[in-house]
Coordinates of C-alpha atoms in Angstrom, one line a residue:
M1 CA 119.0 -8.1 38.4
K2 CA 119.1 -5.3 35.8
K3 CA 120.7 -7.7 33.2
K4 CA 118.0 -10.3 34.0
A5 CA 115.3 -7.7 33.6
R6 CA 116.6 -6.6 30.2
V7 CA 116.6 -10.3 29.0
I8 CA 113.0 -10.7 30.2
L9 CA 112.0 -7.4 28.5
I10 CA 113.7 -8.5 25.2
L11 CA 112.0 -11.9 25.3
G12 CA 108.7 -10.2 26.0
L13 CA 109.0 -7.9 23.0
I14 CA 109.9 -10.9 20.8
F15 CA 106.9 -12.8 22.0
C16 CA 104.6 -9.9 21.4
T17 CA 105.9 -9.4 17.9
I18 CA 105.4 -13.1 17.1
F19 CA 101.9 -13.1 18.6
Q20 CA 100.9 -10.0 16.7
N21 CA 102.2 -11.4 13.4
I22 CA 100.3 -14.6 13.9
Y23 CA 97.0 -13.4 15.2
T24 CA 96.4 -9.9 13.9
P25 CA 95.3 -11.0 10.4
K26 CA 92.7 -13.4 11.9
I27 CA 91.3 -10.7 14.2
N28 CA 91.1 -8.2 11.4
A29 CA 89.4 -10.8 9.2
V30 CA 86.7 -11.2 11.8
V31 CA 86.2 -7.4 11.9
K32 CA 86.1 -7.1 8.1
N33 CA 83.9 -10.1 7.5
P34 CA 81.6 -10.7 10.6
I35 CA 79.6 -13.9 10.8
I36 CA 76.2 -12.4 11.1
G37 CA 76.7 -8.7 10.7
P38 CA 77.0 -5.6 13.0
S39 CA 78.1 -5.9 16.6
K40 CA 75.3 -3.8 18.2
D41 CA 72.1 -5.4 19.5
K42 CA 70.0 -2.8 17.8
D43 CA 71.6 -3.8 14.5
Y44 CA 70.9 -7.5 15.1
K45 CA 67.3 -6.5 15.7
E46 CA 67.1 -4.6 12.4
I47 CA 68.6 -7.6 10.6
A48 CA 66.0 -9.9 12.2
K49 CA 63.1 -7.6 11.4
T50 CA 64.2 -7.2 7.8
E51 CA 64.8 -10.9 7.1
I52 CA 61.7 -12.2 8.9
E53 CA 59.4 -9.6 7.2
K54 CA 60.8 -10.8 3.9
I55 CA 60.4 -14.5 4.7
Y56 CA 56.9 -14.1 6.2
G57 CA 55.9 -11.9 3.3
L58 CA 56.8 -14.6 0.8
R59 CA 55.1 -17.2 2.9
S60 CA 51.9 -15.1 3.0
K61 CA 51.9 -14.8 -0.8
A62 CA 52.0 -18.6 -1.1
F63 CA 48.6 -18.8 0.6
T64 CA 47.0 -17.2 -2.5
S65 CA 49.5 -18.1 -5.3
L66 CA 49.7 -21.8 -4.1
D67 CA 53.3 -21.7 -5.3
L68 CA 54.5 -24.3 -2.7
K69 CA 57.9 -24.6 -4.3
S70 CA 58.6 -20.9 -3.5
L71 CA 58.7 -21.8 0.2
V72 CA 61.6 -24.3 0.0
P73 CA 64.5 -21.8 -0.3
L74 CA 63.2 -20.0 2.9
F75 CA 64.1 -23.0 5.1
D76 CA 67.2 -24.8 6.2
T77 CA 66.1 -28.2 5.0
S78 CA 69.5 -29.8 5.8
K79 CA 68.2 -30.2 9.4
N80 CA 65.0 -31.9 10.7
Y81 CA 63.8 -28.7 12.4
G82 CA 63.9 -26.8 9.1
K83 CA 62.1 -29.7 7.3
W84 CA 59.4 -29.8 10.0
S85 CA 58.9 -26.0 9.8
L86 CA 58.6 -26.1 6.0
D87 CA 56.2 -29.1 6.1
H88 CA 54.0 -27.2 8.6
E89 CA 53.7 -24.1 6.3
I90 CA 52.9 -26.3 3.3
K91 CA 50.2 -28.1 5.3
R92 CA 48.6 -24.8 6.4
I93 CA 48.4 -23.6 2.8
K94 CA 46.8 -26.9 1.7
Y95 CA 44.3 -26.8 4.5
L96 CA 43.2 -23.2 4.0
Y97 CA 42.9 -23.8 0.2
E98 CA 40.6 -26.8 0.8
W99 CA 38.6 -25.1 3.6
G100 CA 37.9 -22.1 1.3
Y101 CA 37.0 -24.3 -1.7
K102 CA 34.4 -26.2 0.3
R103 CA 32.8 -23.0 1.3
N104 CA 33.0 -21.3 -2.2
I105 CA 35.5 -18.8 -0.8
K106 CA 38.6 -17.4 -2.5
F107 CA 41.4 -15.9 -0.5
T108 CA 42.6 -12.7 -2.3
D109 CA 45.4 -11.5 0.0
V110 CA 47.2 -12.5 3.2
V111 CA 49.2 -9.9 5.1
S112 CA 51.8 -10.4 7.8
S113 CA 52.7 -7.8 10.5
I114 CA 55.4 -8.6 13.1
N115 CA 56.4 -7.0 16.4
L116 CA 59.8 -8.2 17.7
K117 CA 60.0 -8.8 21.5
K118 CA 63.5 -10.2 21.9
V119 CA 66.5 -10.9 19.7
K120 CA 69.6 -12.9 20.6
H121 CA 72.5 -13.7 18.4
S122 CA 75.0 -16.5 18.7
G123 CA 77.5 -17.4 15.9
N124 CA 75.6 -17.5 12.6
K125 CA 72.2 -17.7 14.3
L126 CA 69.6 -15.3 15.4
S127 CA 67.0 -16.4 18.0
V128 CA 63.9 -14.2 17.9
Y129 CA 60.7 -14.1 20.0
L130 CA 58.0 -12.1 18.3
N131 CA 54.3 -11.6 17.9
E132 CA 52.7 -11.8 14.4
V133 CA 49.3 -10.7 13.2
L134 CA 48.2 -12.5 10.0
T135 CA 45.2 -10.8 8.2
F136 CA 43.3 -12.9 5.7
N137 CA 41.1 -11.3 3.0
Y138 CA 38.5 -13.3 1.1
M139 CA 35.4 -13.1 -0.9
Y140 CA 32.6 -15.5 -2.0
K141 CA 33.2 -16.6 -5.6
S142 CA 29.5 -16.9 -6.5
D143 CA 28.6 -13.3 -5.6
P144 CA 27.8 -11.1 -8.6
D145 CA 29.4 -8.2 -6.7
P146 CA 31.9 -9.8 -4.3
V147 CA 32.4 -8.2 -0.9
N148 CA 35.8 -8.2 0.8
N149 CA 35.8 -10.0 4.1
S150 CA 38.7 -10.2 6.5
F151 CA 39.9 -11.8 9.7
S152 CA 43.1 -11.8 11.8
I153 CA 45.1 -14.3 13.7
G154 CA 47.6 -13.4 16.4
L155 CA 50.6 -15.8 16.7
R156 CA 53.5 -16.0 19.1
H157 CA 56.7 -17.2 17.5
N158 CA 60.0 -18.5 18.6
I159 CA 62.0 -18.5 15.4
V160 CA 65.7 -19.2 14.8
L161 CA 67.3 -17.9 11.6
I162 CA 70.6 -19.3 10.3
N163 CA 73.0 -17.6 7.9
K164 CA 74.0 -20.0 5.2
E165 CA 76.1 -18.9 2.2
D166 CA 75.3 -15.2 3.0
K167 CA 71.5 -15.9 3.1
W168 CA 69.2 -15.9 6.1
V169 CA 66.9 -18.9 6.2
V170 CA 64.6 -20.5 8.8
Y171 CA 66.4 -23.0 11.1
N172 CA 63.2 -23.6 13.0
D173 CA 59.9 -21.7 13.8
W174 CA 57.7 -22.8 16.7
Y175 CA 54.4 -21.1 17.3
T176 CA 50.8 -21.8 18.5
D177 CA 48.7 -22.3 15.4
C178 CA 44.9 -22.1 15.1
F179 CA 45.1 -24.5 12.1
E180 CA 46.9 -27.1 14.1
D181 CA 44.0 -29.5 14.7
A182 CA 43.3 -29.8 11.0
L183 CA 46.9 -30.4 9.7
D184 CA 47.1 -34.1 10.5
L185 CA 45.0 -34.7 7.3
Y186 CA 47.8 -33.3 5.1
N187 CA 51.4 -34.0 4.1
G188 CA 54.3 -31.8 3.3
D189 CA 54.8 -32.7 -0.4
L190 CA 54.7 -29.9 -3.0
T191 CA 51.5 -31.0 -4.7
V192 CA 48.4 -28.7 -4.6
P193 CA 45.2 -30.6 -3.6
D194 CA 43.1 -31.8 -6.4
T195 CA 39.8 -29.9 -6.1
S196 CA 38.0 -32.3 -8.4
K197 CA 37.9 -34.7 -5.4
L198 CA 36.5 -32.1 -3.0
K199 CA 32.9 -31.8 -2.0
A200 CA 31.5 -28.3 -1.5
Y201 CA 29.1 -27.7 1.3
N202 CA 25.6 -26.3 0.8
I203 CA 25.8 -23.4 3.3
A204 CA 23.0 -20.9 3.4
N205 CA 23.7 -17.4 2.3
S206 CA 22.0 -15.6 5.1
P207 CA 23.3 -12.0 5.6
K208 CA 22.9 -10.5 9.1
N209 CA 23.2 -7.1 10.6
A210 CA 25.2 -7.6 13.9
Q211 CA 24.4 -4.1 15.1
E212 CA 20.7 -4.6 14.8
M213 CA 21.0 -7.8 16.7
L214 CA 22.9 -6.1 19.5
W215 CA 20.6 -3.0 19.6
G216 CA 19.3 -2.3 23.1
N217 CA 21.3 -5.1 24.9
D218 CA 24.2 -3.2 26.6
R219 CA 25.6 -6.4 28.1
R220 CA 26.1 -8.0 24.7
I221 CA 27.5 -4.9 23.2
R222 CA 30.1 -4.6 26.0
L223 CA 30.9 -8.3 25.8
V224 CA 31.7 -8.0 22.1
E225 CA 33.7 -4.8 22.6
Y226 CA 35.7 -6.6 25.3
A227 CA 36.4 -9.5 23.0
D228 CA 37.6 -7.1 20.3
K229 CA 39.7 -5.0 22.6
Y230 CA 41.6 -7.8 24.3
Y231 CA 41.8 -10.5 21.6
H232 CA 45.6 -10.0 21.1
N233 CA 46.6 -7.4 23.8
Y234 CA 45.6 -9.3 26.9
N235 CA 44.0 -7.6 29.9
K236 CA 46.8 -7.4 32.4
K237 CA 44.4 -7.8 35.4
Y238 CA 44.2 -11.5 34.7
I239 CA 46.7 -14.4 34.6
D240 CA 47.6 -15.4 31.0
F241 CA 47.3 -19.2 30.7
T242 CA 48.8 -19.4 27.3
G243 CA 51.4 -22.2 27.4
I244 CA 50.0 -23.6 30.6
G245 CA 46.7 -25.1 29.5
G246 CA 45.4 -22.4 27.3
D247 CA 43.7 -19.0 27.9
C248 CA 40.5 -19.5 25.8
T249 CA 38.1 -20.2 28.7
N250 CA 39.7 -17.6 30.9
F251 CA 39.1 -15.0 28.1
A252 CA 35.4 -16.0 27.7
S253 CA 34.8 -15.8 31.4
Q254 CA 36.5 -12.3 31.5
A255 CA 34.2 -11.1 28.7
L256 CA 31.2 -12.2 30.7
S257 CA 32.2 -10.9 34.1
D258 CA 34.6 -8.0 33.7
K259 CA 33.1 -4.5 34.2
E260 CA 34.3 -3.6 30.7
G261 CA 32.4 -6.7 29.4
A262 CA 29.0 -8.1 30.2
A263 CA 29.6 -7.5 34.0
L264 CA 27.8 -10.6 35.2
K265 CA 28.2 -11.1 38.9
F266 CA 30.2 -14.1 40.2
N267 CA 28.1 -16.9 41.7
G268 CA 28.6 -20.5 42.8
G269 CA 32.0 -21.9 41.7
W270 CA 32.4 -19.3 38.9
Y271 CA 34.6 -16.4 40.1
C272 CA 37.9 -14.7 39.8
S273 CA 40.0 -13.0 42.6
K274 CA 43.1 -10.9 41.9
G275 CA 43.5 -12.4 38.4
H276 CA 43.1 -16.0 39.7
G277 CA 40.0 -17.7 38.3
S278 CA 38.2 -20.7 39.8
K279 CA 38.0 -24.0 38.0
A280 CA 34.7 -23.1 36.3
F281 CA 36.3 -19.7 35.3
V282 CA 39.3 -21.2 33.5
N283 CA 38.6 -24.9 32.7
T284 CA 36.7 -25.7 29.5
D285 CA 34.5 -28.6 30.7
A286 CA 33.8 -27.0 34.1
F287 CA 32.9 -23.7 32.3
K288 CA 30.5 -25.4 29.9
N289 CA 28.8 -27.2 32.7
Y290 CA 28.5 -24.0 34.8
L291 CA 26.9 -22.1 31.9
I292 CA 24.2 -24.8 31.2
Y293 CA 23.4 -25.7 34.8
S294 CA 23.4 -22.1 36.1
G295 CA 21.0 -21.0 33.4
R296 CA 23.4 -18.4 32.1
G297 CA 23.7 -20.4 28.9
R298 CA 21.3 -22.4 26.8
L299 CA 22.5 -25.2 24.4
I300 CA 21.2 -24.5 20.9
K301 CA 22.6 -27.6 19.4
V302 CA 25.6 -30.0 19.5
G303 CA 26.9 -31.6 16.3
T304 CA 29.5 -32.0 13.6
F305 CA 30.1 -29.2 11.1
E306 CA 27.8 -30.9 8.6
N307 CA 25.0 -31.3 11.2
L308 CA 25.2 -27.6 12.1
V309 CA 25.2 -26.1 8.6
K310 CA 22.5 -28.5 7.3
Q311 CA 19.3 -26.8 6.2
T312 CA 16.3 -28.4 7.8
D313 CA 12.6 -27.5 8.4
Y314 CA 13.6 -26.5 12.0
Y315 CA 16.8 -24.7 11.0
P316 CA 16.1 -23.4 7.4
N317 CA 19.6 -21.7 7.4
G318 CA 21.3 -24.3 9.6
A319 CA 21.6 -24.3 13.4
I320 CA 24.5 -21.9 13.1
S321 CA 22.0 -19.2 12.0
K322 CA 20.7 -19.1 15.6
L323 CA 24.0 -17.7 16.9
I324 CA 24.1 -14.0 17.7
P325 CA 27.0 -11.8 18.9
G326 CA 27.9 -12.6 22.5
D327 CA 27.0 -16.3 22.2
L328 CA 29.7 -18.9 22.6
V329 CA 31.0 -21.9 20.7
A330 CA 32.6 -24.8 22.5
Y331 CA 34.9 -27.2 20.6
D332 CA 34.6 -30.9 21.6
K333 CA 37.4 -33.4 20.8
K334 CA 36.5 -37.0 21.7
N335 CA 33.8 -35.9 24.2
N336 CA 36.1 -33.4 26.0
I337 CA 35.7 -29.7 25.5
D338 CA 39.0 -28.4 24.2
H339 CA 38.3 -24.8 23.3
F340 CA 35.9 -21.8 23.8
A341 CA 35.3 -18.9 21.5
I342 CA 33.0 -15.8 21.5
V343 CA 30.7 -15.0 18.6
T344 CA 31.6 -11.4 17.6
G345 CA 29.9 -10.9 14.2
F346 CA 29.2 -12.3 10.7
D347 CA 30.8 -12.1 7.3
S348 CA 28.9 -11.0 4.2
H349 CA 27.1 -14.3 3.9
G350 CA 26.1 -14.3 7.6
Y351 CA 28.7 -16.9 8.5
P352 CA 29.4 -16.6 12.2
L353 CA 32.8 -15.1 13.2
I354 CA 34.5 -15.6 16.6
N355 CA 37.2 -14.2 18.8
S356 CA 39.3 -16.3 21.2
H357 CA 42.7 -16.7 22.9
T358 CA 45.2 -19.5 22.3
T359 CA 45.6 -19.0 19.4
D360 CA 44.4 -15.3 19.3
R361 CA 41.5 -15.0 16.8
Y362 CA 39.8 -11.8 15.6
H363 CA 36.5 -12.2 13.7
V364 CA 37.6 -15.6 12.4
P365 CA 35.1 -18.0 10.7
W366 CA 33.7 -20.1 13.6
D367 CA 35.0 -23.5 12.4
L368 CA 38.3 -22.6 10.8
G369 CA 41.1 -24.9 12.1
W370 CA 38.7 -27.7 13.2
A371 CA 38.6 -30.3 10.5
N372 CA 39.0 -33.7 12.0
S373 CA 36.0 -36.1 12.0
N374 CA 36.1 -36.4 15.8
I375 CA 35.3 -32.7 16.3
K376 CA 31.8 -31.7 17.5
F377 CA 30.7 -28.1 18.2
H378 CA 28.4 -26.9 21.1
L379 CA 26.5 -23.8 20.1
I380 CA 25.6 -22.0 23.3
H381 CA 23.3 -19.0 23.6
T382 CA 24.2 -16.8 26.5
N383 CA 21.4 -15.4 28.6
L384 CA 22.3 -11.7 28.9
H385 CA 19.6 -9.4 30.0

């Protein structure tokens, strides 16, 4: 037995030596040259934060530089997901450029700020869930002394980065986008739109003082304050319907009913219990009908963008000039209400600004992102006394 044991021991030592000689170099190679960097989760998070800030920063600059070619190296265009993500960014820039041109607006700066929620690494990829706030600064080109205006958009991203040739690029980037409805009109080629073919709208320059409009109406003041407070950091008392139908109507109902908001009492089929809202509380068409038929809302006008900005004898500055902070805008696609937003102020020309959920908007021009010809807008005055 002892002889047999010695034989087994010798064979074992020989096997271990062979194994070590064969595999140790490979193991050491992995340690010295890792596929995607450090081994600790916090280090992966730092890598993701650094690379995404760089990518989103370059993307943001393209909004104002219109250098569409600068976006190409940021994406893995060898795969369809990367191509689609690149096309989407190009379309956004084209849309925003045309939208501004038609309103005599020039975008001067776009700033991205991110907050990483979850990072997961696998092989040469990093999967990241994050929130982004994009802030857009603009001015009116015709003003002798231009005033800076700004608005913000909150986005929820699921982005995957891939390391190719020691460089991190976007494998795919999925997120809810407030420009989405308008992007079907554009393609992903690298040609900047020809402004000579664009028609500028004749929109009245009608400056307004939102504070004066709100003076003495505590309900409206609180409604607007609620819309500003919870536009991106949602009130945890309520269910978040983002991803399961949209949270825009739920948000508008909250602003009208919550004690922090206008504090309107529930009645009829419009109510919320323990965060669960009724159909009229969370559904767009039902909410619009409730507002009109309950008397808590009055329809100012329904029409296309051109109809509502047109200057007439009845509306010298267009129907949109009748909106005041605390009013609502309903967005109608093919005779179905698709979205709701709360009027929260005005820019330097008196252009109405709105807040909403899905996608999160803060003091965003009321029509931004709604460009298709089948879109109509319902301007609704809320009766808050």
